[in-house]
Each structure stands twice: as structure tokens, then as C-alpha cells.
Short mmCIF file of C-alpha atoms in Angstrom, two decimals:
data_model
loop_
_atom_site.label_atom_id
_atom_site.label_comp_id
_atom_site.label_asym_id
_atom_site.label_seq_id
_atom_site.Cartn_x
_atom_site.Cartn_y
_atom_site.Cartn_z
CA MET R 1 -38.31 54.01 -29.80
CA ASN R 2 -37.89 54.04 -33.59
CA PHE R 3 -36.64 51.09 -35.64
CA GLU R 4 -33.08 52.39 -35.78
CA GLU R 5 -32.94 52.65 -31.99
CA GLN R 6 -34.49 49.21 -31.58
CA LEU R 7 -32.00 47.62 -33.97
CA THR R 8 -29.03 49.33 -32.34
CA LEU R 9 -30.22 48.37 -28.86
CA ALA R 10 -30.77 44.80 -29.98
CA SER R 11 -27.27 44.62 -31.41
CA LEU R 12 -25.81 45.81 -28.12
CA ARG R 13 -27.70 43.22 -26.09
CA ALA R 14 -27.36 40.29 -28.45
CA GLY R 15 -24.76 37.57 -28.14
CA THR R 16 -21.98 37.02 -30.67
CA ALA R 17 -24.07 34.76 -32.91
CA GLU R 18 -26.96 37.21 -32.98
CA VAL R 19 -24.68 40.13 -33.79
CA ALA R 20 -23.14 38.12 -36.63
CA ARG R 21 -26.60 37.26 -37.99
CA MET R 22 -27.74 40.88 -37.77
CA SER R 23 -24.55 42.15 -39.40
CA ALA R 24 -25.02 39.68 -42.26
CA ALA R 25 -28.57 40.95 -42.80
CA VAL R 26 -27.40 44.52 -42.73
CA GLY R 27 -24.61 43.62 -45.14
CA GLU R 28 -27.16 42.29 -47.59
CA ALA R 29 -29.11 45.53 -47.27
CA VAL R 30 -25.97 47.58 -47.94
CA ALA R 31 -25.05 45.45 -50.94
CA SER R 32 -28.57 45.71 -52.36
CA PHE R 33 -28.65 49.43 -51.70
CA ALA R 34 -25.32 49.99 -53.43
CA ASP R 35 -26.04 47.74 -56.44
CA ALA R 36 -28.85 49.18 -58.53
CA SER R 37 -28.89 46.01 -60.67
CA THR R 38 -30.52 44.06 -57.84
CA GLY R 39 -33.62 46.21 -58.01
CA ALA R 40 -33.53 46.81 -54.25
CA SER R 41 -36.94 47.52 -52.85
CA ARG R 42 -37.97 50.90 -51.51
CA LYS R 43 -38.23 49.37 -48.05
CA VAL R 44 -34.63 48.18 -48.13
CA ARG R 45 -33.43 51.57 -49.35
CA ASP R 46 -35.45 53.36 -46.67
CA LEU R 47 -34.10 51.00 -44.00
CA ALA R 48 -30.53 51.63 -45.10
CA ARG R 49 -31.03 55.38 -45.05
CA SER R 50 -32.80 55.37 -41.68
CA LEU R 51 -29.82 53.65 -40.07
CA VAL R 52 -27.33 56.33 -41.09
CA PRO R 53 -27.61 59.64 -39.18
CA ARG R 54 -27.54 62.63 -41.56
CA TRP R 55 -24.70 64.35 -39.68
CA HIS R 56 -22.22 61.81 -41.07
CA PHE R 57 -22.25 63.62 -44.41
CA ALA R 58 -21.50 67.09 -43.03
CA MET R 59 -18.86 65.61 -40.72
CA LEU R 60 -17.05 63.77 -43.50
CA ASN R 61 -17.08 66.90 -45.65
CA ASP R 62 -15.49 68.97 -42.87
CA VAL R 63 -12.03 69.57 -44.33
CA GLU R 64 -10.59 71.17 -41.19
CA ARG R 65 -11.71 68.23 -39.05
CA ASN R 66 -10.40 65.63 -41.49
CA GLU R 67 -7.00 67.26 -41.86
CA ALA R 68 -6.62 67.73 -38.10
CA LEU R 69 -7.39 64.06 -37.48
CA ALA R 70 -5.00 62.96 -40.22
CA THR R 71 -2.17 65.06 -38.78
CA ALA R 72 -2.79 63.89 -35.21
CA VAL R 73 -2.92 60.21 -36.17
CA GLU R 74 0.18 60.46 -38.35
CA ARG R 75 2.15 62.03 -35.50
CA GLN R 76 1.06 59.58 -32.80
CA VAL R 77 0.59 56.16 -34.37
CA LYS R 78 3.91 54.35 -34.74
CA PRO R 79 4.81 51.46 -37.06
CA GLY R 80 3.84 48.18 -35.45
CA ASP R 81 1.24 49.65 -33.09
CA HIS R 82 -2.01 47.88 -32.30
CA VAL R 83 -4.66 50.62 -32.49
CA LEU R 84 -8.24 50.65 -31.20
CA ASP R 85 -10.55 52.99 -33.10
CA ILE R 86 -13.71 53.72 -31.12
CA GLY R 87 -16.64 54.77 -33.30
CA ALA R 88 -15.67 53.48 -36.73
CA GLY R 89 -18.11 55.50 -38.80
CA THR R 90 -16.95 54.93 -42.38
CA GLY R 91 -13.56 53.66 -41.17
CA LEU R 92 -11.68 56.91 -41.75
CA LEU R 93 -9.69 56.96 -38.50
CA ALA R 94 -8.90 53.26 -38.81
CA MET R 95 -7.56 53.73 -42.35
CA LEU R 96 -5.50 56.73 -41.23
CA ALA R 97 -3.97 54.56 -38.50
CA ALA R 98 -3.18 51.82 -41.03
CA LYS R 99 -1.63 54.42 -43.33
CA ALA R 100 0.53 55.62 -40.42
CA GLY R 101 1.98 52.11 -40.07
CA ALA R 102 -0.19 50.36 -37.50
CA ALA R 103 0.29 46.60 -37.65
CA LYS R 104 -3.27 45.97 -36.50
CA VAL R 105 -6.34 48.17 -36.13
CA THR R 106 -9.48 47.07 -34.32
CA SER R 107 -12.37 49.41 -35.09
CA CYS R 108 -15.65 49.14 -33.19
CA GLU R 109 -18.99 50.64 -34.18
CA ALA R 110 -22.31 50.25 -32.34
CA ASN R 111 -24.46 51.11 -35.35
CA PRO R 112 -24.67 47.86 -37.38
CA MET R 113 -25.28 49.64 -40.68
CA MET R 114 -22.26 51.90 -40.23
CA ALA R 115 -20.16 48.91 -39.13
CA GLU R 116 -21.01 47.13 -42.36
CA ILE R 117 -20.31 50.24 -44.43
CA ALA R 118 -16.93 50.61 -42.70
CA THR R 119 -16.16 46.94 -43.36
CA GLN R 120 -16.84 47.36 -47.07
CA VAL R 121 -14.95 50.66 -47.32
CA VAL R 122 -11.93 49.07 -45.63
CA ALA R 123 -12.11 46.09 -47.99
CA ALA R 124 -12.36 48.36 -51.03
CA HIS R 125 -9.06 49.97 -49.98
CA GLY R 126 -7.35 46.60 -49.55
CA LEU R 127 -6.91 47.03 -45.79
CA SER R 128 -8.93 44.12 -44.45
CA ASP R 129 -5.74 42.30 -43.47
CA VAL R 130 -4.88 45.17 -41.11
CA ILE R 131 -8.29 46.51 -40.01
CA THR R 132 -11.02 44.51 -38.32
CA VAL R 133 -14.40 46.19 -37.83
CA ILE R 134 -16.47 44.89 -34.92
CA PRO R 135 -20.18 45.80 -34.62
CA ARG R 136 -20.05 46.48 -30.89
CA ARG R 137 -19.54 49.28 -28.43
CA SER R 138 -16.06 49.62 -26.98
CA ASP R 139 -17.26 48.79 -23.47
CA GLU R 140 -18.33 45.38 -24.79
CA LEU R 141 -14.85 44.51 -26.01
CA THR R 142 -12.76 42.12 -23.94
CA ILE R 143 -9.05 41.40 -23.89
CA GLY R 144 -8.53 37.82 -25.06
CA ARG R 145 -11.70 37.83 -27.13
CA GLU R 146 -12.08 40.76 -29.55
CA LEU R 147 -8.63 42.12 -28.63
CA GLU R 148 -5.58 39.85 -28.40
CA ARG R 149 -3.93 42.14 -25.89
CA PRO R 150 -4.22 45.69 -24.54
CA VAL R 151 -3.75 48.17 -27.37
CA ASP R 152 -0.93 50.66 -27.82
CA VAL R 153 -3.11 53.53 -29.02
CA ILE R 154 -6.78 54.45 -28.70
CA VAL R 155 -8.20 56.94 -31.18
CA SER R 156 -11.72 58.29 -31.05
CA GLU R 157 -13.77 61.32 -31.97
CA ILE R 158 -17.18 60.62 -30.49
CA VAL R 159 -18.17 64.18 -29.64
CA ASP R 160 -21.15 66.41 -30.30
CA CYS R 161 -21.49 70.20 -30.27
CA GLY R 162 -21.22 70.20 -26.46
CA LEU R 163 -18.38 67.63 -26.45
CA ILE R 164 -19.96 65.07 -24.10
CA GLY R 165 -23.23 64.22 -25.88
CA GLU R 166 -22.00 61.03 -27.55
CA GLY R 167 -20.64 59.50 -24.37
CA ILE R 168 -16.95 60.32 -24.59
CA LEU R 169 -16.52 60.53 -20.81
CA PRO R 170 -17.59 56.98 -19.81
CA THR R 171 -16.15 55.62 -23.05
CA MET R 172 -12.67 56.98 -22.40
CA LEU R 173 -12.77 55.97 -18.75
CA HIS R 174 -13.60 52.37 -19.63
CA ALA R 175 -11.19 52.20 -22.56
CA ARG R 176 -8.15 53.53 -20.71
CA THR R 177 -8.89 51.29 -17.70
CA HIS R 178 -9.62 48.02 -19.48
CA LEU R 179 -8.29 48.18 -23.04
CA LEU R 180 -5.15 50.36 -23.10
CA ALA R 181 -1.67 48.96 -22.45
CA PRO R 182 0.46 50.58 -19.72
CA GLY R 183 2.12 53.63 -21.25
CA GLY R 184 -0.32 53.58 -24.15
CA ARG R 185 -1.56 56.72 -25.88
CA LEU R 186 -5.04 58.24 -25.96
CA MET R 187 -6.30 60.51 -28.72
CA PRO R 188 -7.72 62.93 -27.67
CA PRO R 189 -5.85 63.33 -24.37
CA SER R 190 -7.91 66.29 -23.13
CA ALA R 191 -10.61 68.83 -23.93
CA ARG R 192 -12.21 71.97 -22.55
CA ILE R 193 -15.66 73.51 -22.82
CA HIS R 194 -15.92 77.29 -23.01
CA GLY R 195 -19.02 79.43 -22.82
CA ALA R 196 -20.48 82.92 -22.59
CA LEU R 197 -23.73 84.46 -21.41
CA LEU R 198 -26.09 84.82 -24.36
CA GLN R 199 -29.02 87.09 -25.07
CA SER R 200 -31.27 85.84 -27.85
CA SER R 201 -35.03 85.48 -27.51
CA VAL R 202 -35.03 83.88 -30.96
CA ILE R 203 -32.61 81.12 -29.94
CA ALA R 204 -34.40 80.67 -26.62
CA GLY R 205 -37.57 80.18 -28.66
CA LEU R 206 -36.05 77.13 -30.32
CA ASN R 207 -36.68 75.26 -27.06
CA ARG R 208 -39.49 77.17 -25.35
CA VAL R 209 -42.90 78.64 -26.19
CA ASP R 210 -45.61 80.08 -23.96
CA HIS R 211 -48.30 81.61 -26.18
CA ALA R 212 -49.41 81.44 -29.79
CA LEU R 213 -52.27 83.48 -31.28
CA GLY R 214 -53.45 84.34 -27.77
CA PHE R 215 -53.56 80.74 -26.57
CA ASP R 216 -51.50 79.48 -23.63
CA ILE R 217 -49.65 76.45 -24.98
CA GLY R 218 -46.87 76.37 -22.41
CA LEU R 219 -47.65 72.78 -21.51
CA ILE R 220 -45.42 71.72 -24.40
CA ASN R 221 -42.43 73.07 -22.48
CA SER R 222 -42.54 69.91 -20.36
CA LEU R 223 -41.15 68.20 -23.48
CA SER R 224 -38.41 70.72 -24.24
CA THR R 225 -34.80 69.58 -24.42
CA ALA R 226 -33.52 69.17 -20.86
CA GLY R 227 -29.83 69.68 -21.65
CA HIS R 228 -27.80 71.38 -24.34
CA PHE R 229 -28.84 71.42 -27.98
CA PRO R 230 -27.12 72.59 -31.19
CA VAL R 231 -27.41 76.11 -32.60
CA ARG R 232 -25.54 77.69 -35.49
CA LEU R 233 -24.93 80.89 -33.55
CA HIS R 234 -24.03 83.24 -36.39
CA THR R 235 -27.33 82.54 -38.19
CA TRP R 236 -29.50 83.93 -35.37
CA PRO R 237 -29.82 87.44 -33.89
CA HIS R 238 -27.94 87.44 -30.60
CA THR R 239 -25.77 89.42 -28.19
CA MET R 240 -22.92 88.06 -26.13
CA LEU R 241 -23.28 89.44 -22.61
CA SER R 242 -19.88 88.27 -21.32
CA ASP R 243 -16.44 87.30 -22.50
CA PRO R 244 -15.76 83.58 -23.04
CA THR R 245 -15.05 81.62 -19.84
CA GLU R 246 -13.89 78.05 -19.31
CA LEU R 247 -16.83 76.00 -18.04
CA VAL R 248 -15.03 72.70 -17.43
CA SER R 249 -11.96 70.79 -18.60
CA PHE R 250 -11.49 67.05 -18.95
CA ASP R 251 -8.26 65.05 -18.74
CA PHE R 252 -9.04 61.83 -20.62
CA VAL R 253 -5.71 60.29 -19.64
CA ASP R 254 -5.79 60.68 -15.84
CA GLY R 255 -8.93 62.64 -14.90
CA PRO R 256 -11.98 61.18 -13.09
CA LEU R 257 -14.36 61.67 -16.09
CA ALA R 258 -17.37 61.36 -13.79
CA ASP R 259 -20.58 63.36 -13.90
CA GLY R 260 -20.28 66.55 -11.90
CA SER R 261 -20.89 70.25 -11.54
CA ARG R 262 -18.93 73.44 -11.14
CA LYS R 263 -19.75 77.03 -10.23
CA VAL R 264 -18.65 79.36 -13.01
CA SER R 265 -18.42 83.14 -12.69
CA PHE R 266 -19.06 85.38 -15.69
CA SER R 267 -18.30 89.09 -15.80
CA ALA R 268 -21.12 90.78 -17.69
CA THR R 269 -19.88 93.07 -20.45
CA ALA R 270 -23.25 94.60 -21.33
CA ASP R 271 -26.75 95.17 -19.97
CA GLY R 272 -29.28 92.66 -21.16
CA THR R 273 -31.30 89.49 -20.62
CA ALA R 274 -29.30 86.28 -20.49
CA HIS R 275 -31.36 83.42 -21.88
CA GLY R 276 -28.61 80.88 -21.39
CA ILE R 277 -25.00 80.00 -22.09
CA VAL R 278 -23.64 79.39 -25.56
CA ALA R 279 -20.90 76.77 -25.28
CA TRP R 280 -18.26 75.20 -27.49
CA PHE R 281 -15.37 72.79 -27.11
CA GLU R 282 -11.64 72.98 -27.68
CA MET R 283 -10.33 69.44 -28.09
CA ASP R 284 -6.63 68.62 -27.86
CA LEU R 285 -5.93 65.77 -30.29
CA GLY R 286 -2.34 65.54 -29.09
CA ALA R 287 0.92 66.32 -30.90
CA GLY R 288 0.03 70.01 -31.12
CA VAL R 289 -3.27 69.54 -32.97
CA THR R 290 -6.51 71.17 -31.75
CA LEU R 291 -10.11 71.04 -32.95
CA ARG R 292 -12.69 73.63 -31.90
CA ASN R 293 -16.23 74.64 -32.77
CA SER R 294 -16.08 78.19 -31.43
CA PRO R 295 -18.63 80.68 -32.80
CA ASN R 296 -16.05 82.31 -35.06
CA ASN R 297 -15.21 78.97 -36.69
CA VAL R 298 -18.11 79.08 -39.13
CA SER R 299 -16.62 76.38 -41.38
CA SER R 300 -16.85 73.68 -38.70
CA HIS R 301 -19.66 71.17 -39.22
CA TRP R 302 -20.20 71.19 -35.45
CA MET R 303 -22.62 73.84 -34.30
CA GLN R 304 -22.39 75.48 -30.90
CA ALA R 305 -24.27 74.20 -27.84
CA LEU R 306 -27.01 76.22 -26.17
CA ILE R 307 -27.46 75.61 -22.45
CA SER R 308 -30.80 77.20 -21.62
CA PHE R 309 -31.67 78.82 -18.32
CA ASP R 310 -35.00 77.81 -16.78
CA GLU R 311 -35.77 81.52 -16.45
CA PRO R 312 -34.07 84.47 -18.20
CA LEU R 313 -31.58 86.37 -16.08
CA GLU R 314 -31.31 90.17 -16.12
CA VAL R 315 -27.69 91.37 -15.99
CA ALA R 316 -25.92 94.72 -16.02
CA ALA R 317 -22.47 95.53 -17.33
CA GLY R 318 -19.89 94.88 -14.63
CA ASP R 319 -22.02 92.37 -12.76
CA SER R 320 -20.43 89.13 -11.60
CA VAL R 321 -22.84 86.35 -12.51
CA THR R 322 -22.33 82.92 -10.96
CA VAL R 323 -23.91 79.91 -12.65
CA GLU R 324 -23.69 76.25 -11.64
CA VAL R 325 -22.86 74.19 -14.69
CA HIS R 326 -23.68 70.47 -14.63
CA TRP R 327 -22.49 67.64 -16.86
CA GLN R 328 -24.44 64.43 -16.46
CA ASP R 329 -25.44 61.53 -18.71
CA GLY R 330 -23.99 63.30 -21.74
CA LEU R 331 -25.93 66.52 -21.12
CA LEU R 332 -24.82 70.02 -20.18
CA SER R 333 -27.20 72.08 -18.04
CA ALA R 334 -27.05 75.19 -15.87
CA VAL R 335 -28.85 76.55 -12.83
#
């Protein structure tokens, strides 16, 4: 476990006083990092950088994503609402909710460095009287402690290339059950994962190797990624061997949101070797707004998800190919 993981885990397990102490220390690191006049040490700068995943930059520069979120929040947050923002990041969703007229926004963030950054960004925009950033996971929030009462709206966008990799299923289940007022609104209310059979020995080689220079090195495959992993599909040689098919859909408002599996049938459109399923999500943000990371949406910062087969599958055009797709512990897999 690296230092970032240790610090995040510690923050989740610590009591209120410990979280406050850690947040203060992180705040000092952020302040030193941002103010060159302090002569912040290389160690402090490296610590600050190590605590911020690189994907935040690409995500925040994704114009389509940002505009979709802004439109969805504007249409669904009403003046006077109490809003819970799950996964504060830099505070963007929270500030959008405040701009839409929310009377109070509680924004939670498990990463202590990002929580401190969000706190300072919110303060710089003069919104600290409306937005409170809490360095905790949403399933650690309690009505009567961090939240005065159940909230009117929950907004969140904790998704990866395969939708479920950042824990949106258990997060939404807990939040709607314990933190949302009766008749309250969830954003997003639903999402679907689509996929197609994929032939690409190059992409398959991103997660598997058997021989190199005549040596059998297949033992390393015991450490390959067990579930889905990101691929920028259009950058690699590949052939789609079926039309897109819905793999699974999730109703965040009323659905079970439990781990599960489903048999999916694909109709092969060409002869070839299927190395896996390339998958992408279509997320309904509500109010007529949709976000997707389909292969033809090359401007999205989200890549597509590759669900590898344990062994390649030979298919012929016209074949009906049935695959059992699993979603468990934030991972997509197929057998």
C-alpha cells in the first residue's frame, strides 16, 4: 500500500479529531505548495502531487462533461434545497448547486488533499457560507451530525470507464437509504453499460503475455488485471465482431444495486477471434441530459472499458454468442 492509500485509509478510519488534525496538516501542505514564497520543500511538493490522481486534470478539462453536469444541476436543484455532493473533487458540482440556488450544500470527499483543495476553491469563490466540505466518505455521514436533516438532492459523478469502478453502486444505495429525504432527487437517476465483442490481439496484450524472446514468462499473468481496465479504443488496431448490446442497466433510485451477473447474447457480425468485450456507459443525469463514453465519442476524457476473456473465443458471422457478464466489487468481468 503506497503512502496515498495509507493516508486515505487512515482518514476513513480515524475519529473526528484525527480527521481534523490530518486535514489541518494537509491544508498546510496545500498552502505551502501554492505559495512559492514559503520555499516549500521538495518533499512537501511531492506529497501534495502524490495525493492528487492525474485523471482529475483530464476530467476537469472535459468540456462536454462539465457542460452536461452544469445543465443537469441547473435543471434539478431548486432554490432553498439542501444538496449533498458526493465526491467533492475540486468542488465543481457543489459550486454549481450553489449557483443554482441551493441554500446549503454539504460536499464530502474521502481524499484529504482533494477535500482541502475543494475547501480553498470554495472559499476563493466566496461560497463558504453555503458550501461545507467534509473530508469523509458519504457512508460515514450521519443525520444529526454532519447533516442537519435528510437532503433534498444528491448529486454525484463517481464513475470510471466501466461506470462502477469508483463504487457508485454501494454509494448510491447507502445515500438514498440513509441520507435522502422522502421524495428527494438523485443525480444520476440511472445508467446503462453497453458492449460489443472485440477482436484485438494488441489490446489483449495490454493485460496478458505468454512469451518474450523465446522465453515462457506467462507466470506474470497471475498478476494481470482481474476485471475491466481502460483502453482508448480508437488508438489501437481492432475489429468489432458484433453490434453494441446492453450488458446491464442500473436504476439508482429504486433498483437493488447489488453485485450480480447476467447472460448476454451477442450476434456475431463477422468471422474472427473475440479477445473480450469492449464496454462503455450511458449515464442519465436527469432532466434530459446524458453522458456517454462510447467509442465514437473521442473527445470524452473517459476511455472505454475492456473486459478480457480468459481464453480467446472463435466466432463466425451469424453466430449467437452468449457470455455471462458479472459486476462485483466495482469490477466488470465475463465468462
